[in-house]
Amino acid sequence: MTTPNKVTDLFNQSVDDSDLSAKQKSVLQASLTLFSEKGFDRTSTSDIAKLANVSEGTVYKQFKTKEGLLHAILTPAIQQVVPKIANDFLTELLQNNNTDFKDFLKWLAQDRMTFAVENQAQLRILIQEIARSDGMFKRLGDTFMGKIAVHANTLFQKYQDNGQLIQWPMPRIARYIASAIMGYILPVILRNDHNLDIAQSSEEVAEFLYRGLKP
Amino acid sequence: MTTPNKVTDLFNQSVDDSDLSAKQKSVLQASLTLFSEKGFDRTSTSDIAKLANVSEGTVYKQFKTKEGLLHAILTPAIQQVVPKIANDFLTELLQNNNTDFKDFLKWLAQDRMTFAVENQAQLRILIQEIARSDGMFKRLGDTFMGKIAVHANTLFQKYQDNGQLIQWPMPRIARYIASAIMGYILPVILRNDHNLDIAQSSEEVAEFLYRGLKP
DNA sequence: TTATGATTAGTGAGTGCTCACTTACTAATT
DNA sequence: AATTAGTAAGTGAGCACTCACTAATCATAA
């Protein structure tokens, strides 16, 4: 439970799964780099073509529009940011052994921190989109409510019945867990910092959260 | 201590302090609205002129460039996001009465939540900028280290000596306080939500933080 | 007060440039 | 032979910004 699970690198995973040509892959890679470094709106398609060493027409052969390129990058990110966590909760639920709540917190933190460090560029682009359109945040929130809420609720209930978790409403508990972990992840993404000590950080945050959330 | 202090509305404050004409003020107001709704890059100067009911030349009479407009909006925001907190800490320090740590947490949360709700548009634009250039986040971080760290350190030390605060390093404590409060503020800003129950939320977050941070 | 000159505020039709996207073409693959 | 991938020179639209001009404001002297 405390060992890190396999958190996949989104780019390599979704690129390998698709049957894109080498040139198209380098278009995606160049877009990922430039979007995260300069922002979507300040990246031109000719910039992308130059960095990818292809002609500008090639950029449009596969991804019909510039937005389509953004979509190709963000869709796998969005689909993993939220639903992957749902799976984590389920896995934890299905193992009926009574895992320590603190261990679960540490494992969750570890898992999401690993994901964040391995997908910094995508997450930065996602944050840019969230800040621009209030629709994106609501969409993520809805996905969370739809896919995670039920599992999280059940799991938290178990810990509450165990006497390991305070009797607060589930959204309140979720908010503190999410924001504390975000407190480690966001600075890393926003500073382009590549030196997050995940073992140390997840231990720390689990300790704090457990103190704040035990009955 | 638990009563909210006066948190000023940035736009009205900085606009009234300046000697801008009515038209220039409406240019600023229109920019604020459009930048926060559509993002800086997707707002054209002709959009701004239209919403402000002025000619496009007027936009450029006072604020020489579009960037200058962004600057005029963000500078007061940046100067209040961080340094205002420094002042709060100082105020708290100078009242040498032994205020309860939990009361301080509640007051701090209340203060920043009020600020955030009253300056949603500016903060949303600031978040957009933070997400785009990693320089902005570092700049805020440096301002924090320069203006707040010392005061916060002294204050936390006092609470630690009081036996009200756990003996953790100051950055760790600051991180949890900041992220927990952010957990309430960010959703409000990113969803354009205008219904944050500040009294309830600040009480809640102070309760959680105190549980997690008491020795 | 009022006429005068000067400074500033505001206008809106340009202007040149960048950019997303197209298209007519060639090269490669099957 | 036919379909697909890749090319590179367009193209038109939109944009930030300018400029020649007019309207308003204001200081000062008759």
Coordinates of N, CA, C and O in Angstrom, one line a residue, chain A residues 67-200:
Chain A
E67 N -6.5 24.3 -32.0 CA -7.3 23.9 -30.8 C -7.3 22.3 -30.8 O -7.3 21.8 -29.7
G68 N -7.3 21.7 -31.9 CA -7.3 20.2 -32.0 C -6.0 19.7 -31.4 O -6.0 18.6 -30.7
L69 N -4.9 20.4 -31.5 CA -3.7 20.1 -31.0 C -3.7 20.2 -29.4 O -3.3 19.2 -28.7
L70 N -4.3 21.3 -29.0 CA -4.5 21.4 -27.5 C -5.4 20.3 -27.0 O -5.1 19.7 -25.9
H71 N -6.4 20.0 -27.7 CA -7.3 18.9 -27.3 C -6.6 17.6 -27.2 O -6.8 16.8 -26.2
A72 N -5.7 17.3 -28.2 CA -5.0 16.0 -28.2 C -4.1 15.9 -27.0 O -3.8 14.8 -26.5
I73 N -3.6 17.0 -26.5 CA -2.7 17.0 -25.3 C -3.5 16.9 -24.0 O -3.2 16.2 -23.1
L74 N -4.6 17.7 -24.0 CA -5.3 17.8 -22.7 C -6.3 16.6 -22.4 O -6.4 16.3 -21.2
T75 N -6.9 16.1 -23.4 CA -7.8 15.0 -23.2 C -7.3 13.9 -22.3 O -7.9 13.5 -21.3
P76 N -6.1 13.3 -22.7 CA -5.6 12.2 -21.9 C -5.2 12.7 -20.5 O -5.4 12.0 -19.5
A77 N -4.8 14.0 -20.4 CA -4.5 14.5 -19.1 C -5.7 14.6 -18.2 O -5.7 14.1 -17.0
I78 N -6.8 15.2 -18.7 CA -8.0 15.3 -17.9 C -8.6 13.9 -17.6 O -9.0 13.7 -16.4
Q79 N -8.5 13.0 -18.5 CA -9.0 11.7 -18.2 C -8.2 10.9 -17.2 O -8.7 9.9 -16.6
Q80 N -7.0 11.4 -16.9 CA -6.2 10.7 -15.9 C -6.1 11.4 -14.6 O -6.0 10.8 -13.5
V81 N -6.3 12.7 -14.6 CA -6.2 13.5 -13.4 C -7.3 13.0 -12.4 O -7.1 12.8 -11.3
V82 N -8.5 12.9 -12.9 CA -9.6 12.6 -12.1 C -9.9 11.1 -12.0 O -9.9 10.5 -10.9
P83 N -10.2 10.4 -13.1 CA -10.7 9.0 -13.0 C -9.6 8.1 -12.4 O -10.0 7.1 -11.8
K84 N -8.3 8.4 -12.7 CA -7.3 7.6 -12.1 C -7.4 7.5 -10.6 O -7.2 6.5 -10.0
I85 N -7.8 8.6 -10.0 CA -7.9 8.7 -8.6 C -9.1 7.8 -8.1 O -9.0 7.1 -7.1
A86 N -10.1 7.9 -8.9 CA -11.3 7.0 -8.6 C -10.9 5.6 -8.5 O -11.3 4.9 -7.5
N87 N -10.0 5.2 -9.4 CA -9.5 3.8 -9.4 C -8.7 3.5 -8.1 O -8.9 2.5 -7.5
D88 N -7.9 4.5 -7.7 CA -7.2 4.4 -6.5 C -8.1 4.1 -5.3 O -7.8 3.2 -4.5
F89 N -9.1 4.9 -5.2 CA -10.0 4.7 -4.1 C -10.7 3.3 -4.1 O -10.8 2.7 -3.1
L90 N -11.1 2.9 -5.3 CA -11.7 1.6 -5.5 C -10.8 0.5 -5.0 O -11.1 -0.4 -4.3
T91 N -9.5 0.6 -5.5 CA -8.6 -0.4 -5.2 C -8.4 -0.6 -3.7 O -8.5 -1.7 -3.1
E92 N -8.4 0.6 -3.1 CA -8.2 0.6 -1.6 C -9.4 0.0 -0.9 O -9.3 -0.7 0.1
L93 N -10.6 0.3 -1.5 CA -11.9 -0.2 -0.9 C -11.9 -1.7 -1.0 O -12.4 -2.4 -0.1
L94 N -11.5 -2.2 -2.2 CA -11.7 -3.6 -2.5 C -10.8 -4.5 -1.6 O -11.1 -5.6 -1.3
Q95 N -9.6 -3.9 -1.3 CA -8.8 -4.7 -0.3 C -9.4 -4.5 1.1 O -9.3 -3.5 1.7
N96 N -10.1 -5.5 1.5 CA -10.9 -5.4 2.7 C -10.1 -5.3 4.0 O -10.6 -5.2 5.1
N97 N -8.8 -5.5 3.9 CA -8.0 -5.4 5.1 C -8.1 -4.0 5.6 O -8.3 -3.1 4.9
N98 N -8.0 -3.9 6.9 CA -8.1 -2.6 7.5 C -6.8 -1.8 7.5 O -6.1 -1.8 8.4
T99 N -6.6 -1.2 6.3 CA -5.4 -0.4 6.2 C -5.5 0.9 7.1 O -6.6 1.4 7.3
D100 N -4.3 1.3 7.6 CA -4.3 2.5 8.4 C -4.7 3.7 7.5 O -4.2 3.8 6.4
F101 N -5.5 4.6 8.1 CA -5.9 5.8 7.3 C -4.7 6.6 6.9 O -4.6 7.1 5.8
K102 N -3.7 6.7 7.8 CA -2.5 7.5 7.5 C -1.7 6.9 6.4 O -1.2 7.6 5.5
D103 N -1.7 5.6 6.3 CA -1.0 4.9 5.2 C -1.7 5.2 3.9 O -1.0 5.4 2.9
F104 N -3.0 5.2 4.0 CA -3.8 5.5 2.8 C -3.5 7.0 2.3 O -3.2 7.2 1.1
L105 N -3.4 7.9 3.2 CA -3.1 9.3 2.9 C -1.7 9.4 2.3 O -1.6 10.1 1.2
K106 N -0.8 8.7 2.8 CA 0.6 8.8 2.3 C 0.6 8.2 0.9 O 1.3 8.8 0.0
W107 N -0.1 7.1 0.7 CA -0.1 6.4 -0.6 C -0.7 7.3 -1.6 O -0.2 7.5 -2.8
L108 N -1.9 7.9 -1.3 CA -2.6 8.8 -2.2 C -1.7 10.0 -2.6 O -1.5 10.4 -3.8
A109 N -1.0 10.6 -1.6 CA -0.1 11.7 -1.9 C 1.0 11.3 -2.8 O 1.3 12.0 -3.8
Q110 N 1.6 10.2 -2.5 CA 2.7 9.7 -3.3 C 2.3 9.5 -4.7 O 3.0 9.9 -5.6
D111 N 1.1 8.9 -4.9 CA 0.6 8.6 -6.2 C 0.4 9.8 -7.0 O 0.8 10.0 -8.2
R112 N -0.3 10.8 -6.4 CA -0.6 12.1 -7.2 C 0.7 12.9 -7.4 O 0.8 13.6 -8.4
M113 N 1.6 12.9 -6.5 CA 2.8 13.7 -6.6 C 3.7 13.1 -7.8 O 4.2 13.8 -8.6
T114 N 3.7 11.8 -7.8 CA 4.4 11.1 -8.9 C 3.8 11.5 -10.2 O 4.5 11.9 -11.2
F115 N 2.5 11.4 -10.3 CA 1.8 11.8 -11.5 C 2.1 13.2 -11.9 O 2.4 13.5 -13.1
A116 N 2.1 14.1 -11.0 CA 2.3 15.5 -11.2 C 3.7 15.8 -11.8 O 3.9 16.5 -12.8
V117 N 4.7 15.1 -11.1 CA 6.1 15.4 -11.5 C 6.3 14.8 -12.9 O 7.0 15.4 -13.7
E118 N 5.7 13.7 -13.2 CA 5.9 13.0 -14.5 C 5.1 13.7 -15.6 O 5.3 13.4 -16.8
N119 N 4.2 14.6 -15.3 CA 3.3 15.2 -16.3 C 3.2 16.7 -16.1 O 2.2 17.3 -16.3
Q120 N 4.3 17.3 -15.7 CA 4.3 18.7 -15.4 C 3.8 19.6 -16.5 O 3.0 20.5 -16.3
A121 N 4.3 19.3 -17.7 CA 3.9 20.2 -18.9 C 2.4 20.2 -19.1 O 1.8 21.2 -19.2
Q122 N 1.9 18.9 -19.2 CA 0.4 18.8 -19.4 C -0.4 19.6 -18.3 O -1.3 20.3 -18.6
L123 N 0.1 19.4 -17.1 CA -0.7 20.0 -16.0 C -0.6 21.5 -16.0 O -1.6 22.2 -15.7
R124 N 0.6 22.0 -16.4 CA 0.7 23.4 -16.5 C -0.3 24.0 -17.6 O -0.9 25.0 -17.4
I125 N -0.4 23.3 -18.7 CA -1.3 23.7 -19.7 C -2.7 23.6 -19.2 O -3.5 24.5 -19.5
L126 N -3.0 22.6 -18.5 CA -4.4 22.4 -17.9 C -4.7 23.5 -17.0 O -5.8 24.1 -17.0
I127 N -3.7 23.9 -16.2 CA -3.9 25.1 -15.2 C -4.2 26.3 -16.0 O -5.1 27.1 -15.7
Q128 N -3.5 26.5 -17.1 CA -3.7 27.7 -17.9 C -5.2 27.7 -18.5 O -5.8 28.8 -18.5
E129 N -5.6 26.6 -18.9 CA -7.0 26.5 -19.4 C -8.0 26.7 -18.3 O -9.0 27.4 -18.5
I130 N -7.8 26.1 -17.1 CA -8.7 26.3 -16.0 C -8.8 27.8 -15.7 O -9.9 28.3 -15.4
A131 N -7.7 28.5 -15.7 CA -7.7 29.9 -15.3 C -8.4 30.8 -16.4 O -8.9 31.8 -16.0
R132 N -8.4 30.3 -17.6 CA -9.0 31.1 -18.7 C -10.5 30.9 -18.7 O -11.3 31.8 -18.8
S133 N -11.0 29.7 -18.8 CA -12.4 29.4 -18.9 C -13.0 28.8 -17.7 O -12.4 27.8 -17.2
D134 N -14.0 29.4 -17.1 CA -14.5 28.8 -15.8 C -15.2 27.4 -16.1 O -15.6 26.7 -15.2
G135 N -15.4 27.2 -17.4 CA -16.0 25.9 -17.8 C -15.2 24.7 -17.4 O -15.7 23.7 -17.0
M136 N -13.9 24.8 -17.6 CA -13.0 23.7 -17.4 C -13.0 23.3 -16.0 O -13.0 22.1 -15.7
F137 N -13.0 24.2 -15.1 CA -12.9 23.9 -13.6 C -14.2 23.1 -13.2 O -14.2 22.1 -12.5
K138 N -15.3 23.7 -13.8 CA -16.6 23.0 -13.5 C -16.6 21.6 -14.0 O -17.1 20.7 -13.4
R139 N -16.1 21.4 -15.2 CA -16.0 20.1 -15.9 C -15.2 19.1 -15.0 O -15.7 18.0 -14.8
L140 N -14.1 19.6 -14.5 CA -13.3 18.7 -13.6 C -14.1 18.4 -12.4 O -14.0 17.3 -11.9
G141 N -14.7 19.4 -11.8 CA -15.5 19.2 -10.6 C -16.6 18.2 -10.8 O -16.8 17.3 -10.0
D142 N -17.3 18.3 -11.9 CA -18.4 17.4 -12.2 C -17.8 16.0 -12.4 O -18.4 15.0 -11.9
T143 N -16.7 15.8 -13.1 CA -16.1 14.5 -13.3 C -15.8 13.9 -11.9 O -16.0 12.7 -11.6
F144 N -15.3 14.8 -11.0 CA -14.9 14.3 -9.7 C -16.2 13.8 -9.0 O -16.2 12.7 -8.4
M145 N -17.2 14.6 -9.0 CA -18.5 14.2 -8.3 C -19.0 12.9 -8.9 O -19.5 12.1 -8.2
G146 N -18.9 12.8 -10.2 CA -19.5 11.6 -10.9 C -18.7 10.4 -10.6 O -19.2 9.3 -10.4
K147 N -17.4 10.5 -10.6 CA -16.5 9.3 -10.6 C -15.9 8.9 -9.3 O -15.6 7.8 -9.0
I148 N -15.6 9.9 -8.5 CA -14.9 9.7 -7.3 C -15.8 9.7 -6.1 O -15.6 8.9 -5.2
A149 N -16.7 10.7 -6.0 CA -17.4 11.0 -4.8 C -18.0 9.7 -4.1 O -17.8 9.6 -2.9
V150 N -18.6 8.9 -4.9 CA -19.2 7.7 -4.3 C -18.2 6.8 -3.6 O -18.3 6.4 -2.4
H151 N -17.1 6.5 -4.3 CA -16.0 5.7 -3.7 C -15.4 6.3 -2.5 O -15.2 5.7 -1.5
A152 N -15.1 7.6 -2.7 CA -14.5 8.3 -1.6 C -15.4 8.3 -0.3 O -14.9 8.0 0.8
N153 N -16.6 8.5 -0.6 CA -17.6 8.5 0.5 C -17.6 7.2 1.2 O -17.5 7.2 2.4
T154 N -17.7 6.1 0.5 CA -17.7 4.8 1.1 C -16.4 4.5 1.9 O -16.5 4.1 3.0
L155 N -15.3 4.9 1.3 CA -14.0 4.7 1.9 C -13.9 5.5 3.2 O -13.5 5.0 4.3
F156 N -14.3 6.7 3.1 CA -14.2 7.6 4.3 C -15.1 7.1 5.4 O -14.8 7.1 6.6
Q157 N -16.3 6.6 5.0 CA -17.3 6.0 5.9 C -16.6 4.9 6.7 O -16.7 4.8 7.9
K158 N -15.9 4.1 6.0 CA -15.2 3.0 6.6 C -14.2 3.5 7.7 O -14.2 3.0 8.8
Y159 N -13.4 4.5 7.3 CA -12.5 5.0 8.3 C -13.2 5.7 9.4 O -12.7 5.7 10.6
Q160 N -14.3 6.3 9.1 CA -15.1 6.9 10.2 C -15.6 5.8 11.2 O -15.5 6.0 12.4
D161 N -16.1 4.7 10.6 CA -16.6 3.6 11.4 C -15.5 3.0 12.2 O -15.6 2.6 13.4
N162 N -14.3 3.0 11.6 CA -13.1 2.5 12.2 C -12.6 3.3 13.4 O -11.8 2.9 14.2
G163 N -13.1 4.5 13.5 CA -12.7 5.4 14.5 C -11.3 6.1 14.1 O -10.6 6.6 15.0
Q164 N -11.0 6.1 12.8 CA -9.7 6.7 12.4 C -9.9 8.1 11.7 O -9.0 8.8 11.4
L165 N -11.2 8.4 11.5 CA -11.5 9.6 10.7 C -12.6 10.4 11.4 O -13.6 9.8 11.8
I166 N -12.4 11.7 11.5 CA -13.4 12.6 12.2 C -14.7 12.6 11.5 O -14.8 12.4 10.3
Q167 N -15.8 12.8 12.2 CA -17.1 12.8 11.6 C -17.5 14.1 11.0 O -18.4 14.8 11.4
W168 N -16.8 14.5 10.0 CA -17.1 15.7 9.2 C -17.7 15.3 7.9 O -17.5 14.2 7.4
P169 N -18.5 16.2 7.3 CA -19.0 15.8 6.0 C -17.9 15.6 4.9 O -16.9 16.2 5.0
M170 N -18.2 14.7 4.0 CA -17.2 14.2 3.1 C -16.6 15.4 2.2 O -15.4 15.4 2.0
P171 N -17.4 16.3 1.8 CA -16.7 17.4 0.9 C -15.7 18.2 1.7 O -14.7 18.6 1.2
R172 N -15.9 18.3 3.0 CA -15.0 19.1 3.8 C -13.7 18.3 4.0 O -12.6 18.8 3.8
I173 N -13.8 17.0 4.2 CA -12.6 16.2 4.3 C -11.8 16.1 3.0 O -10.6 16.3 3.0
A174 N -12.6 16.0 1.9 CA -11.9 15.9 0.6 C -11.2 17.2 0.3 O -10.1 17.2 -0.2
R175 N -11.8 18.3 0.7 CA -11.2 19.6 0.4 C -9.8 19.7 1.1 O -8.9 20.2 0.5
Y176 N -9.8 19.3 2.4 CA -8.5 19.4 3.1 C -7.4 18.5 2.5 O -6.2 18.9 2.4
I177 N -7.8 17.3 2.2 CA -6.8 16.4 1.6 C -6.3 16.9 0.3 O -5.1 17.0 0.1
A178 N -7.3 17.3 -0.5 CA -6.9 17.8 -1.9 C -6.0 19.0 -1.8 O -4.9 19.1 -2.4
S179 N -6.4 20.0 -0.9 CA -5.6 21.2 -0.9 C -4.2 21.0 -0.3 O -3.3 21.7 -0.7
A180 N -4.1 20.2 0.7 CA -2.8 19.9 1.3 C -1.8 19.3 0.3 O -0.7 19.7 0.2
I181 N -2.3 18.3 -0.5 CA -1.5 17.7 -1.5 C -1.2 18.7 -2.6 O 0.0 18.8 -3.0
M182 N -2.2 19.5 -3.0 CA -1.9 20.6 -3.9 C -0.9 21.6 -3.5 O -0.1 22.1 -4.3
G183 N -0.8 21.8 -2.2 CA 0.2 22.7 -1.6 C 1.6 22.2 -1.9 O 2.5 23.1 -1.9
Y184 N 1.8 21.0 -2.2 CA 3.1 20.5 -2.6 C 3.2 20.5 -4.1 O 4.3 20.7 -4.7
I185 N 2.2 20.1 -4.8 CA 2.2 19.9 -6.2 C 2.3 21.3 -7.0 O 3.1 21.4 -7.9
L186 N 1.4 22.2 -6.7 CA 1.3 23.4 -7.4 C 2.6 24.2 -7.5 O 3.0 24.6 -8.6
P187 N 3.3 24.4 -6.4 CA 4.6 25.1 -6.5 C 5.6 24.4 -7.5 O 6.3 25.1 -8.2
V188 N 5.6 23.1 -7.5 CA 6.5 22.4 -8.3 C 6.2 22.7 -9.8 O 7.0 23.0 -10.6
I189 N 4.9 22.6 -10.1 CA 4.4 22.8 -11.5 C 4.7 24.3 -11.9 O 5.2 24.6 -13.0
L190 N 4.3 25.2 -11.0 CA 4.4 26.6 -11.4 C 5.8 27.2 -11.4 O 6.0 28.2 -12.0
R191 N 6.7 26.5 -10.8 CA 8.1 27.0 -10.8 C 9.0 26.2 -11.7 O 10.2 26.4 -11.8
N192 N 8.4 25.2 -12.4 CA 9.2 24.3 -13.2 C 10.3 23.6 -12.4 O 11.4 23.4 -12.9
D193 N 9.9 23.3 -11.2 CA 10.9 22.7 -10.3 C 10.9 21.2 -10.5 O 9.8 20.5 -10.6
H194 N 12.0 20.6 -10.6 CA 12.1 19.1 -10.9 C 12.6 18.4 -9.7 O 12.9 17.2 -9.8
N195 N 12.7 19.1 -8.5 CA 13.3 18.4 -7.4 C 12.3 18.3 -6.2 O 12.5 18.9 -5.2
L196 N 11.2 17.5 -6.4 CA 10.3 17.3 -5.3 C 10.7 15.9 -4.7 O 10.7 14.9 -5.4
D197 N 11.0 16.0 -3.4 CA 11.3 14.7 -2.7 C 10.0 14.1 -2.3 O 9.4 14.4 -1.3
I198 N 9.5 13.2 -3.2 CA 8.2 12.6 -3.0 C 8.0 11.8 -1.7 O 7.0 11.9 -1.0
A199 N 9.0 11.0 -1.4 CA 9.0 10.2 -0.2 C 8.8 11.0 1.0 O 7.9 10.8 1.8
Q200 N 9.6 12.0 1.1 CA 9.6 13.0 2.3 C 8.3 13.7 2.3 O 7.6 13.8 3.3

